[in-house]
PDB file of C-alpha atoms in Angstrom:
ATOM      1  CA  MET K  81      22.697   3.818  23.141  1.00 79.00           C
ATOM      2  CA  GLN K  82      19.117   5.081  22.364  1.00 94.00           C
ATOM      3  CA  VAL K  83      16.938   1.997  21.519  1.00 97.00           C
ATOM      4  CA  PHE K  84      14.688   2.666  18.648  1.00 98.00           C
ATOM      5  CA  SER K  85      11.569   0.381  17.806  1.00 98.00           C
ATOM      6  CA  ILE K  86       8.207   0.060  16.205  1.00 98.00           C
ATOM      7  CA  ALA K  87       4.994  -2.040  16.653  1.00 98.00           C
ATOM      8  CA  ILE K  88       2.061  -2.325  14.325  1.00 98.00           C
ATOM      9  CA  HIS K  89      -1.283  -3.804  14.722  1.00 97.00           C
ATOM     10  CA  GLY K  90      -3.911  -4.970  12.083  1.00 95.00           C
ATOM     11  CA  GLY K  91      -6.872  -5.382  14.122  1.00 90.00           C
ATOM     12  CA  ALA K  92      -7.979  -7.822  16.904  1.00 87.00           C
ATOM     13  CA  GLY K  93     -10.949 -10.095  17.812  1.00 79.00           C
ATOM     14  CA  THR K  94     -12.025 -13.783  17.443  1.00 69.00           C
ATOM     15  CA  ILE K  95      -9.046 -14.876  15.398  1.00 78.00           C
ATOM     16  CA  LEU K  96      -8.628 -18.507  15.547  1.00 76.00           C
ATOM     17  CA  LYS K  97      -6.054 -20.681  13.947  1.00 81.00           C
ATOM     18  CA  SER K  98      -8.771 -23.401  13.133  1.00 78.00           C
ATOM     19  CA  LYS K  99     -10.584 -20.730  11.008  1.00 78.00           C
ATOM     20  CA  MET K 100      -7.315 -19.627   9.204  1.00 82.00           C
ATOM     21  CA  THR K 101      -5.824 -21.369   6.057  1.00 87.00           C
ATOM     22  CA  GLU K 102      -2.130 -21.841   5.782  1.00 89.00           C
ATOM     23  CA  ALA K 103      -2.292 -19.560   2.540  1.00 91.00           C
ATOM     24  CA  LEU K 104      -4.333 -16.807   4.090  1.00 87.00           C
ATOM     25  CA  GLU K 105      -2.195 -16.892   7.484  1.00 90.00           C
ATOM     26  CA  GLU K 106       1.014 -16.467   5.305  1.00 93.00           C
ATOM     27  CA  THR K 107      -0.693 -13.703   3.383  1.00 92.00           C
ATOM     28  CA  TYR K 108      -1.512 -11.782   6.780  1.00 93.00           C
ATOM     29  CA  HIS K 109       1.900 -12.526   7.989  1.00 95.00           C
ATOM     30  CA  LYS K 110       3.568 -11.018   4.735  1.00 96.00           C
ATOM     31  CA  GLY K 111       1.388  -7.935   4.796  1.00 96.00           C
ATOM     32  CA  LEU K 112       2.399  -7.360   8.395  1.00 97.00           C
ATOM     33  CA  GLN K 113       6.050  -7.905   7.690  1.00 98.00           C
ATOM     34  CA  GLU K 114       6.124  -5.554   4.849  1.00 98.00           C
ATOM     35  CA  ALA K 115       4.563  -2.673   6.807  1.00 98.00           C
ATOM     36  CA  LEU K 116       6.790  -3.530   9.768  1.00 98.00           C
ATOM     37  CA  TYR K 117       9.845  -3.374   7.724  1.00 98.00           C
ATOM     38  CA  ALA K 118       8.885  -0.034   5.903  1.00 98.00           C
ATOM     39  CA  GLY K 119       8.334   1.589   9.265  1.00 98.00           C
ATOM     40  CA  TYR K 120      11.594   0.364  10.579  1.00 98.00           C
ATOM     41  CA  THR K 121      13.720   1.237   7.756  1.00 98.00           C
ATOM     42  CA  VAL K 122      12.515   4.853   8.637  1.00 98.00           C
ATOM     43  CA  LEU K 123      14.001   4.499  11.971  1.00 98.00           C
ATOM     44  CA  GLN K 124      17.104   2.889  10.946  1.00 98.00           C
ATOM     45  CA  LYS K 125      18.018   5.854   8.715  1.00 98.00           C
ATOM     46  CA  GLY K 126      17.534   8.144  11.391  1.00 98.00           C
ATOM     47  CA  GLY K 127      14.054   9.117  10.476  1.00 98.00           C
ATOM     48  CA  SER K 128      11.461  10.435  12.946  1.00 98.00           C
ATOM     49  CA  SER K 129       9.050   8.370  14.857  1.00 98.00           C
ATOM     50  CA  VAL K 130       6.019  10.445  13.187  1.00 98.00           C
ATOM     51  CA  ASP K 131       7.361   9.470   9.734  1.00 98.00           C
ATOM     52  CA  ALA K 132       7.926   5.978  10.681  1.00 98.00           C
ATOM     53  CA  VAL K 133       4.535   5.461  12.019  1.00 98.00           C
ATOM     54  CA  LYS K 134       2.843   7.242   8.939  1.00 98.00           C
ATOM     55  CA  THR K 135       4.980   4.944   6.589  1.00 98.00           C
ATOM     56  CA  ALA K 136       3.809   1.683   8.344  1.00 98.00           C
ATOM     57  CA  VAL K 137       0.221   2.686   8.483  1.00 98.00           C
ATOM     58  CA  ILE K 138       0.039   3.644   4.661  1.00 98.00           C
ATOM     59  CA  HIS K 139       1.434   0.007   3.784  1.00 98.00           C
ATOM     60  CA  LEU K 140      -1.441  -1.419   6.017  1.00 97.00           C
ATOM     61  CA  GLU K 141      -4.016   0.983   4.298  1.00 97.00           C
ATOM     62  CA  ASP K 142      -2.750  -0.061   0.969  1.00 96.00           C
ATOM     63  CA  ASN K 143      -3.257  -3.719   1.736  1.00 94.00           C
ATOM     64  CA  ILE K 144      -6.927  -4.940   0.802  1.00 91.00           C
ATOM     65  CA  LEU K 145      -6.750  -7.568   3.634  1.00 89.00           C
ATOM     66  CA  PHE K 146      -7.021  -5.036   6.472  1.00 92.00           C
ATOM     67  CA  ASN K 147     -10.162  -2.756   7.103  1.00 90.00           C
ATOM     68  CA  ALA K 148      -8.215   0.765   6.446  1.00 92.00           C
ATOM     69  CA  GLY K 149      -7.742   2.648   3.226  1.00 91.00           C
ATOM     70  CA  ARG K 150      -8.255   0.160   0.231  1.00 92.00           C
ATOM     71  CA  GLY K 151      -9.615  -2.552   2.518  1.00 85.00           C
ATOM     72  CA  SER K 152     -12.374  -0.478   4.007  1.00 83.00           C
ATOM     73  CA  VAL K 153     -15.735  -1.921   4.673  1.00 79.00           C
ATOM     74  CA  PHE K 154     -19.132  -0.638   3.349  1.00 71.00           C
ATOM     75  CA  THR K 155     -21.609   1.441   5.383  1.00 66.00           C
ATOM     76  CA  TYR K 156     -25.244   1.073   5.460  1.00 65.00           C
ATOM     77  CA  LYS K 157     -25.417   3.117   2.268  1.00 70.00           C
ATOM     78  CA  GLY K 158     -22.912   0.926   0.351  1.00 67.00           C
ATOM     79  CA  LEU K 159     -20.192   3.702   0.915  1.00 73.00           C
ATOM     80  CA  HIS K 160     -16.646   3.726   2.377  1.00 78.00           C
ATOM     81  CA  GLU K 161     -16.174   6.214   5.390  1.00 84.00           C
ATOM     82  CA  MET K 162     -12.606   6.274   6.783  1.00 92.00           C
ATOM     83  CA  ASP K 163     -11.076   7.659   9.936  1.00 94.00           C
ATOM     84  CA  ALA K 164      -7.518   8.174  11.026  1.00 98.00           C
ATOM     85  CA  SER K 165      -5.271   9.855  13.574  1.00 98.00           C
ATOM     86  CA  VAL K 166      -1.656  10.573  14.104  1.00 98.00           C
ATOM     87  CA  MET K 167       0.141  12.322  17.121  1.00 98.00           C
ATOM     88  CA  ASP K 168       3.679  13.416  17.697  1.00 98.00           C
ATOM     89  CA  GLY K 169       4.898  12.907  21.178  1.00 98.00           C
ATOM     90  CA  LYS K 170       7.585  15.424  21.207  1.00 98.00           C
ATOM     91  CA  THR K 171       5.377  18.403  20.502  1.00 98.00           C
ATOM     92  CA  LEU K 172       1.957  16.831  21.506  1.00 98.00           C
ATOM     93  CA  ASP K 173       0.802  18.084  17.893  1.00 98.00           C
ATOM     94  CA  ALA K 174      -1.973  15.850  16.589  1.00 98.00           C
ATOM     95  CA  GLY K 175      -4.324  15.568  13.430  1.00 98.00           C
ATOM     96  CA  ALA K 176      -7.327  13.465  12.960  1.00 98.00           C
ATOM     97  CA  VAL K 177      -9.931  13.088  10.210  1.00 98.00           C
ATOM     98  CA  ALA K 178     -13.311  11.382  10.270  1.00 96.00           C
ATOM     99  CA  GLY K 179     -15.936  10.266   7.872  1.00 93.00           C
ATOM    100  CA  VAL K 180     -13.981  10.760   4.479  1.00 94.00           C
ATOM    101  CA  SER K 181     -14.290   8.967   1.137  1.00 93.00           C
ATOM    102  CA  ASN K 182     -11.874   8.385  -1.810  1.00 93.00           C
ATOM    103  CA  ILE K 183      -8.866   9.253   0.120  1.00 95.00           C
ATOM    104  CA  ARG K 184      -6.319   6.886  -0.637  1.00 97.00           C
ATOM    105  CA  ASN K 185      -4.392   6.803   2.543  1.00 98.00           C
ATOM    106  CA  PRO K 186      -6.417   8.777   5.397  1.00 97.00           C
ATOM    107  CA  VAL K 187      -3.290   8.521   7.722  1.00 98.00           C
ATOM    108  CA  GLU K 188      -1.513  11.138   5.220  1.00 98.00           C
ATOM    109  CA  LEU K 189      -4.516  13.288   5.208  1.00 98.00           C
ATOM    110  CA  ALA K 190      -4.352  13.276   9.351  1.00 98.00           C
ATOM    111  CA  TYR K 191      -0.744  14.053   8.957  1.00 98.00           C
ATOM    112  CA  GLU K 192      -1.456  17.030   6.746  1.00 98.00           C
ATOM    113  CA  ILE K 193      -4.254  18.271   9.144  1.00 98.00           C
ATOM    114  CA  MET K 194      -1.503  18.118  11.888  1.00 98.00           C
ATOM    115  CA  GLN K 195       0.971  20.002   9.952  1.00 98.00           C
ATOM    116  CA  HIS K 196      -0.907  22.555   7.995  1.00 97.00           C
ATOM    117  CA  SER K 197      -4.594  23.107   8.913  1.00 97.00           C
ATOM    118  CA  GLY K 198      -3.988  24.842  12.251  1.00 97.00           C
ATOM    119  CA  HIS K 199      -6.653  22.446  13.644  1.00 98.00           C
ATOM    120  CA  VAL K 200      -6.548  18.904  15.140  1.00 98.00           C
ATOM    121  CA  PHE K 201      -9.742  17.245  13.708  1.00 98.00           C
ATOM    122  CA  LEU K 202     -11.559  17.686  10.444  1.00 98.00           C
ATOM    123  CA  SER K 203     -14.287  15.635   9.001  1.00 96.00           C
ATOM    124  CA  GLY K 204     -16.640  14.808   6.237  1.00 90.00           C
ATOM    125  CA  ALA K 205     -16.845  16.828   2.997  1.00 92.00           C
ATOM    126  CA  ASP K 206     -14.657  19.801   4.234  1.00 95.00           C
ATOM    127  CA  ALA K 207     -11.966  17.657   5.209  1.00 96.00           C
ATOM    128  CA  LYS K 208     -11.755  16.026   1.663  1.00 94.00           C
ATOM    129  CA  GLU K 209     -11.583  19.768   0.382  1.00 95.00           C
ATOM    130  CA  PHE K 210      -8.750  20.411   2.612  1.00 98.00           C
ATOM    131  CA  ALA K 211      -7.074  17.028   1.103  1.00 97.00           C
ATOM    132  CA  LEU K 212      -7.565  18.561  -2.348  1.00 96.00           C
ATOM    133  CA  LYS K 213      -5.725  21.550  -1.561  1.00 96.00           C
ATOM    134  CA  ARG K 214      -2.997  19.668  -0.042  1.00 97.00           C
ATOM    135  CA  GLY K 215      -2.429  17.376  -2.878  1.00 96.00           C
ATOM    136  CA  ILE K 216      -3.511  14.325  -1.076  1.00 96.00           C
ATOM    137  CA  ARG K 217      -3.887  11.273  -3.380  1.00 96.00           C
ATOM    138  CA  MET K 218      -7.602  10.385  -4.245  1.00 95.00           C
ATOM    139  CA  GLU K 219      -9.021   7.032  -5.847  1.00 93.00           C
ATOM    140  CA  ASN K 220     -12.389   6.346  -7.426  1.00 90.00           C
ATOM    141  CA  ASP K 221     -14.801   4.262  -5.676  1.00 86.00           C
ATOM    142  CA  ASP K 222     -13.632   1.168  -7.604  1.00 86.00           C
ATOM    143  CA  TYR K 223     -10.274   1.211  -5.878  1.00 90.00           C
ATOM    144  CA  PHE K 224     -11.914   0.493  -2.496  1.00 82.00           C
ATOM    145  CA  PHE K 225     -14.128  -2.184  -3.819  1.00 74.00           C
ATOM    146  CA  SER K 226     -13.559  -5.979  -2.337  1.00 73.00           C
ATOM    147  CA  GLN K 227     -15.892  -8.433  -3.457  1.00 72.00           C
ATOM    148  CA  TYR K 228     -15.356 -10.096   0.140  1.00 70.00           C
ATOM    149  CA  ARG K 229     -16.368  -6.850   1.757  1.00 69.00           C
ATOM    150  CA  TYR K 230     -19.344  -6.458  -0.573  1.00 63.00           C
ATOM    151  CA  ASP K 231     -20.494  -9.952   0.042  1.00 67.00           C
ATOM    152  CA  GLN K 232     -20.512  -9.159   3.794  1.00 67.00           C
ATOM    153  CA  TRP K 233     -22.312  -5.887   3.216  1.00 61.00           C
ATOM    154  CA  VAL K 234     -25.037  -7.563   1.158  1.00 66.00           C
ATOM    155  CA  ALA K 235     -25.387 -10.365   3.635  1.00 67.00           C
ATOM    156  CA  MET K 236     -26.639  -7.806   6.311  1.00 68.00           C
ATOM    157  CA  ARG K 237     -27.639  -4.589   4.592  1.00 65.00           C
ATOM    158  CA  ASP K 238     -31.378  -5.269   4.823  1.00 61.00           C
ATOM    159  CA  SER K 239     -31.029  -5.669   8.618  1.00 61.00           C
ATOM    160  CA  ASP K 240     -30.562  -3.191  11.513  1.00 60.00           C
ATOM    161  CA  GLY K 241     -27.371  -4.937  12.686  1.00 56.00           C
ATOM    162  CA  TYR K 242     -23.634  -3.870  11.996  1.00 55.00           C
ATOM    163  CA  ALA K 243     -20.476  -5.901  12.227  1.00 52.00           C
ATOM    164  CA  LEU K 244     -17.284  -5.149  13.671  1.00 54.00           C
ATOM    165  CA  ASP K 245     -14.986  -5.555  10.752  1.00 51.00           C
ATOM    166  CA  HIS K 246     -15.748  -8.875   8.821  1.00 38.00           C
ATOM    167  CA  SER K 247     -17.856 -10.594  11.161  1.00 43.00           C
ATOM    168  CA  LEU K 248     -21.420 -11.629  10.260  1.00 41.00           C
ATOM    169  CA  PRO K 249     -24.446 -11.149  12.355  1.00 41.00           C
ATOM    170  CA  ASP K 250     -24.838 -14.783  12.867  1.00 42.00           C
ATOM    171  CA  ALA K 251     -21.137 -15.639  13.475  1.00 42.00           C
ATOM    172  CA  LYS K 252     -19.358 -16.040  16.522  1.00 42.00           C
ATOM    173  CA  GLU K 253     -16.182 -14.449  15.171  1.00 48.00           C
ATOM    174  CA  LYS K 254     -15.585 -10.642  15.916  1.00 55.00           C
ATOM    175  CA  LYS K 255     -12.817  -8.987  14.383  1.00 58.00           C
ATOM    176  CA  PHE K 256     -11.987  -5.484  14.904  1.00 66.00           C
ATOM    177  CA  GLY K 257     -10.251  -4.030  11.901  1.00 76.00           C
ATOM    178  CA  THR K 258      -8.564  -1.011  12.692  1.00 91.00           C
ATOM    179  CA  VAL K 259      -4.585  -0.651  11.830  1.00 96.00           C
ATOM    180  CA  GLY K 260      -2.120   1.209  13.659  1.00 98.00           C
ATOM    181  CA  ALA K 261       1.514   1.783  14.540  1.00 98.00           C
ATOM    182  CA  VAL K 262       3.634   3.062  17.472  1.00 99.00           C
ATOM    183  CA  ALA K 263       7.313   3.839  17.371  1.00 99.00           C
ATOM    184  CA  CYS K 264      10.197   5.348  19.304  1.00 98.00           C
ATOM    185  CA  ASP K 265      12.950   6.788  17.313  1.00 98.00           C
ATOM    186  CA  ALA K 266      16.881   7.113  17.816  1.00 98.00           C
ATOM    187  CA  TYR K 267      16.355  10.630  19.583  1.00 98.00           C
ATOM    188  CA  GLY K 268      13.708   9.151  22.098  1.00 98.00           C
ATOM    189  CA  ASN K 269      10.596  10.663  20.496  1.00 98.00           C
ATOM    190  CA  VAL K 270       7.513   8.570  20.362  1.00 98.00           C
ATOM    191  CA  ALA K 271       4.541   8.713  17.973  1.00 99.00           C
ATOM    192  CA  ALA K 272       1.420   6.944  17.100  1.00 99.00           C
ATOM    193  CA  ALA K 273      -0.918   6.640  14.050  1.00 98.00           C
ATOM    194  CA  THR K 274      -4.159   4.677  13.857  1.00 98.00           C
ATOM    195  CA  SER K 275      -6.554   4.266  10.624  1.00 97.00           C
ATOM    196  CA  THR K 276      -9.699   2.329   9.999  1.00 94.00           C
ATOM    197  CA  GLY K 277     -12.837   1.688   7.708  1.00 87.00           C
ATOM    198  CA  GLY K 278     -15.099   1.322  10.580  1.00 78.00           C
ATOM    199  CA  MET K 279     -18.107  -1.065  10.980  1.00 72.00           C
ATOM    200  CA  THR K 280     -19.761  -3.095   8.036  1.00 63.00           C
ATOM    201  CA  ASN K 281     -23.355  -1.433   7.591  1.00 61.00           C
ATOM    202  CA  LYS K 282     -22.830   1.363  10.145  1.00 67.00           C
ATOM    203  CA  LYS K 283     -25.379   4.162  10.201  1.00 66.00           C
ATOM    204  CA  TYR K 284     -25.673   7.781  11.106  1.00 74.00           C
ATOM    205  CA  GLY K 285     -22.109   8.692  10.349  1.00 78.00           C
ATOM    206  CA  ARG K 286     -20.846   6.605  13.399  1.00 84.00           C
ATOM    207  CA  ILE K 287     -17.478   7.444  14.525  1.00 90.00           C
ATOM    208  CA  GLY K 288     -15.246   5.141  16.627  1.00 90.00           C
ATOM    209  CA  ASP K 289     -12.427   5.720  18.851  1.00 95.00           C
ATOM    210  CA  THR K 290      -9.682   5.655  16.046  1.00 96.00           C
ATOM    211  CA  PRO K 291      -9.757   9.399  15.033  1.00 97.00           C
ATOM    212  CA  LEU K 292     -10.168  10.509  18.728  1.00 98.00           C
ATOM    213  CA  ILE K 293      -6.973  11.528  20.300  1.00 98.00           C
ATOM    214  CA  GLY K 294      -6.813  10.109  23.754  1.00 98.00           C
ATOM    215  CA  ALA K 295      -9.281   7.291  22.988  1.00 98.00           C
ATOM    216  CA  GLY K 296      -7.845   5.449  19.934  1.00 98.00           C
ATOM    217  CA  THR K 297      -4.352   7.285  19.681  1.00 98.00           C
ATOM    218  CA  TYR K 298      -2.268   9.171  21.977  1.00 98.00           C
ATOM    219  CA  ALA K 299       1.561   9.844  22.065  1.00 98.00           C
ATOM    220  CA  ASN K 300       3.748  11.832  24.690  1.00 98.00           C
ATOM    221  CA  ASN K 301       7.416  11.668  25.255  1.00 98.00           C
ATOM    222  CA  LYS K 302       7.056  11.851  28.936  1.00 98.00           C
ATOM    223  CA  THR K 303       5.123   8.446  28.852  1.00 98.00           C
ATOM    224  CA  CYS K 304       4.317   6.410  25.775  1.00 98.00           C
ATOM    225  CA  ALA K 305       2.740   6.345  22.415  1.00 98.00           C
ATOM    226  CA  VAL K 306      -0.492   4.097  22.206  1.00 98.00           C
ATOM    227  CA  SER K 307      -2.759   2.837  19.087  1.00 98.00           C
ATOM    228  CA  CYS K 308      -5.961   0.881  19.822  1.00 97.00           C
ATOM    229  CA  THR K 309      -8.033  -1.784  18.290  1.00 95.00           C
ATOM    230  CA  GLY K 310     -11.324  -2.805  19.491  1.00 91.00           C
ATOM    231  CA  HIS K 311     -14.972  -1.990  19.896  1.00 88.00           C
ATOM    232  CA  GLY K 312     -14.682   1.663  19.583  1.00 89.00           C
ATOM    233  CA  GLU K 313     -17.670   2.794  21.701  1.00 92.00           C
ATOM    234  CA  LEU K 314     -15.877   1.054  24.865  1.00 95.00           C
ATOM    235  CA  PHE K 315     -12.432   2.417  24.040  1.00 97.00           C
ATOM    236  CA  ILE K 316     -13.947   5.842  24.012  1.00 97.00           C
ATOM    237  CA  LYS K 317     -15.806   5.423  27.325  1.00 97.00           C
ATOM    238  CA  ALA K 318     -12.537   4.210  28.760  1.00 97.00           C
ATOM    239  CA  VAL K 319     -10.304   7.028  27.091  1.00 98.00           C
ATOM    240  CA  ALA K 320      -8.127   4.265  26.594  1.00 98.00           C
ATOM    241  CA  ALA K 321      -4.977   5.421  25.132  1.00 98.00           C
ATOM    242  CA  TYR K 322      -4.653   8.266  27.390  1.00 98.00           C
ATOM    243  CA  ASP K 323      -5.348   6.232  30.454  1.00 98.00           C
ATOM    244  CA  VAL K 324      -2.217   4.481  29.551  1.00 98.00           C
ATOM    245  CA  SER K 325      -0.237   7.546  29.609  1.00 98.00           C
ATOM    246  CA  CYS K 326      -1.969   8.847  32.692  1.00 98.00           C
ATOM    247  CA  LEU K 327      -1.169   5.593  34.704  1.00 98.00           C
ATOM    248  CA  MET K 328       2.364   5.922  33.676  1.00 98.00           C
ATOM    249  CA  GLU K 329       2.670   9.688  34.621  1.00 98.00           C
ATOM    250  CA  TYR K 330       0.674   9.696  37.632  1.00 98.00           C
ATOM    251  CA  ARG K 331       1.033   6.469  39.284  1.00 98.00           C
ATOM    252  CA  GLY K 332       4.578   5.632  38.010  1.00 98.00           C
ATOM    253  CA  MET K 333       3.566   2.370  36.185  1.00 98.00           C
ATOM    254  CA  SER K 334       5.801   0.969  33.421  1.00 98.00           C
ATOM    255  CA  LEU K 335       4.515   0.894  29.861  1.00 98.00           C
ATOM    256  CA  GLU K 336       3.502  -3.022  30.243  1.00 98.00           C
ATOM    257  CA  GLU K 337       1.966  -2.512  33.546  1.00 98.00           C
ATOM    258  CA  ALA K 338      -0.325   0.478  32.413  1.00 98.00           C
ATOM    259  CA  ALA K 339      -1.281  -1.254  29.124  1.00 98.00           C
ATOM    260  CA  GLU K 340      -2.078  -4.469  31.236  1.00 98.00           C
ATOM    261  CA  GLU K 341      -4.162  -2.447  33.637  1.00 98.00           C
ATOM    262  CA  VAL K 342      -6.226  -0.686  30.930  1.00 98.00           C
ATOM    263  CA  THR K 343      -6.595  -3.661  28.492  1.00 98.00           C
ATOM    264  CA  MET K 344      -6.987  -6.800  30.852  1.00 98.00           C
ATOM    265  CA  LYS K 345      -8.828  -4.951  33.813  1.00 98.00           C
ATOM    266  CA  LYS K 346     -10.500  -1.455  32.863  1.00 98.00           C
ATOM    267  CA  LEU K 347     -11.856  -2.400  29.466  1.00 97.00           C
ATOM    268  CA  VAL K 348     -12.738  -5.886  30.467  1.00 97.00           C
ATOM    269  CA  SER K 349     -14.917  -4.639  33.265  1.00 98.00           C
ATOM    270  CA  ILE K 350     -16.953  -2.664  30.756  1.00 97.00           C
ATOM    271  CA  GLY K 351     -17.264  -5.304  28.125  1.00 94.00           C
ATOM    272  CA  GLY K 352     -14.577  -3.790  25.977  1.00 94.00           C
ATOM    273  CA  GLU K 353     -12.844  -6.388  23.548  1.00 92.00           C
ATOM    274  CA  GLY K 354      -9.668  -5.708  21.680  1.00 94.00           C
ATOM    275  CA  GLY K 355      -6.260  -4.705  22.221  1.00 96.00           C
ATOM    276  CA  MET K 356      -3.364  -2.111  21.946  1.00 98.00           C
ATOM    277  CA  ILE K 357       0.175  -1.496  21.155  1.00 98.00           C
ATOM    278  CA  GLY K 358       2.509   0.912  22.667  1.00 98.00           C
ATOM    279  CA  ALA K 359       6.048   2.187  22.790  1.00 98.00           C
ATOM    280  CA  ASP K 360       7.911   4.298  25.270  1.00 98.00           C
ATOM    281  CA  ALA K 361      10.751   6.778  25.039  1.00 97.00           C
ATOM    282  CA  GLN K 362      13.376   3.817  26.034  1.00 98.00           C
ATOM    283  CA  GLY K 363      12.216   1.890  23.035  1.00 98.00           C
ATOM    284  CA  ASN K 364      10.218  -0.646  24.862  1.00 98.00           C
ATOM    285  CA  THR K 365       7.176  -1.885  23.146  1.00 98.00           C
ATOM    286  CA  VAL K 366       4.016  -3.869  24.177  1.00 98.00           C
ATOM    287  CA  MET K 367       1.310  -5.611  22.297  1.00 98.00           C
ATOM    288  CA  VAL K 368      -1.548  -6.375  24.581  1.00 98.00           C
ATOM    289  CA  PHE K 369      -5.072  -7.847  23.924  1.00 96.00           C
ATOM    290  CA  ASN K 370      -7.942  -9.317  25.647  1.00 95.00           C
ATOM    291  CA  SER K 371      -9.633 -11.140  22.492  1.00 92.00           C
ATOM    292  CA  GLU K 372      -8.643 -14.412  20.955  1.00 90.00           C
ATOM    293  CA  GLY K 373      -6.129 -12.882  18.696  1.00 91.00           C
ATOM    294  CA  MET K 374      -4.699  -9.547  17.171  1.00 94.00           C
ATOM    295  CA  TYR K 375      -2.685  -9.242  14.026  1.00 95.00           C
ATOM    296  CA  ARG K 376       0.543  -7.750  15.194  1.00 97.00           C
ATOM    297  CA  ALA K 377       4.310  -7.125  14.864  1.00 98.00           C
ATOM    298  CA  MET K 378       7.277  -5.405  16.602  1.00 98.00           C
ATOM    299  CA  LYS K 379      10.954  -4.973  15.616  1.00 98.00           C
ATOM    300  CA  ASN K 380      13.840  -2.956  17.484  1.00 98.00           C
ATOM    301  CA  SER K 381      17.350  -2.123  17.392  1.00 98.00           C
ATOM    302  CA  ARG K 382      18.361  -4.606  19.851  1.00 97.00           C
ATOM    303  CA  GLY K 383      17.514  -7.328  17.199  1.00 97.00           C
ATOM    304  CA  GLU K 384      14.116  -8.301  18.625  1.00 98.00           C
ATOM    305  CA  GLU K 385      11.330  -9.014  16.033  1.00 98.00           C
ATOM    306  CA  VAL K 386       7.829 -10.617  16.483  1.00 98.00           C
ATOM    307  CA  ILE K 387       5.161 -11.245  14.108  1.00 97.00           C
ATOM    308  CA  ALA K 388       2.073 -12.920  15.571  1.00 96.00           C
ATOM    309  CA  VAL K 389      -1.621 -13.210  15.105  1.00 94.00           C
ATOM    310  CA  TYR K 390      -3.025 -15.833  17.824  1.00 92.00           C
ATOM    311  CA  LYS K 391      -2.556 -15.969  21.743  1.00 86.00           C
ATOM    312  CA  ASP K 392       0.734 -17.395  22.670  1.00 74.00           C
TER     313      ASP K 392
END
């Protein structure tokens, strides 16, 4: 019988138990669990892997704790610029969006781009125009306001620096606040989706790996689905998500072997910190990271379930 499964992430980095209160840890745990169960329920009811990953990421985007959707960080100009992507491993269809504001759920826009635009990648104001035509839900700037995120931005807005998610320039913490999901459905089809609010105080319309098919997101039924989280520039240089697929297709590696090779060797060799989640067409999942921690969770039809934050 085909095993179906889902894995999600809510960012990686220097996430230490010593810096986490019990109450905050429980809140993160609850947020991950809600997103995980929402995506898994889609699979359990016979839904597609694409719908499962989209549903899970929407839940993460709606949670102000995570740097995507509602919880997105502030740019240098005090705005929110969000990126997202989705890919269907059965057809290799993909949709991506970069640099949009006021979109409640950027992953929904990425899905609409995949389904109805005739293109793969849209950006900025014109992508927002497409969203309006497709009836994508919008929100005012106030919806995306978080005092915590605002204070982070104020602390560094007069500098030339930027922060990876909610780390401060003088802090030792580095947290990469992308969210994502991968899944394999009951028909053996895989899919991946990723969404982010980018970097605090980012300039020049910077775009990371999240919306780049092959860098932050990739899915192919022949191999696997992958969603990445980390310092985007390095994941772009490594073409990290696609490289996992390539190692499986051309070198015969398993999903676990390929993800370990890219995350623990290739990325480390160029200074790339972060992690990734993956799912193959047999329902196997991986959650691999080279940082101190990664908000992550998985669940499958064999009854296995994991929700974790720190290194084991």
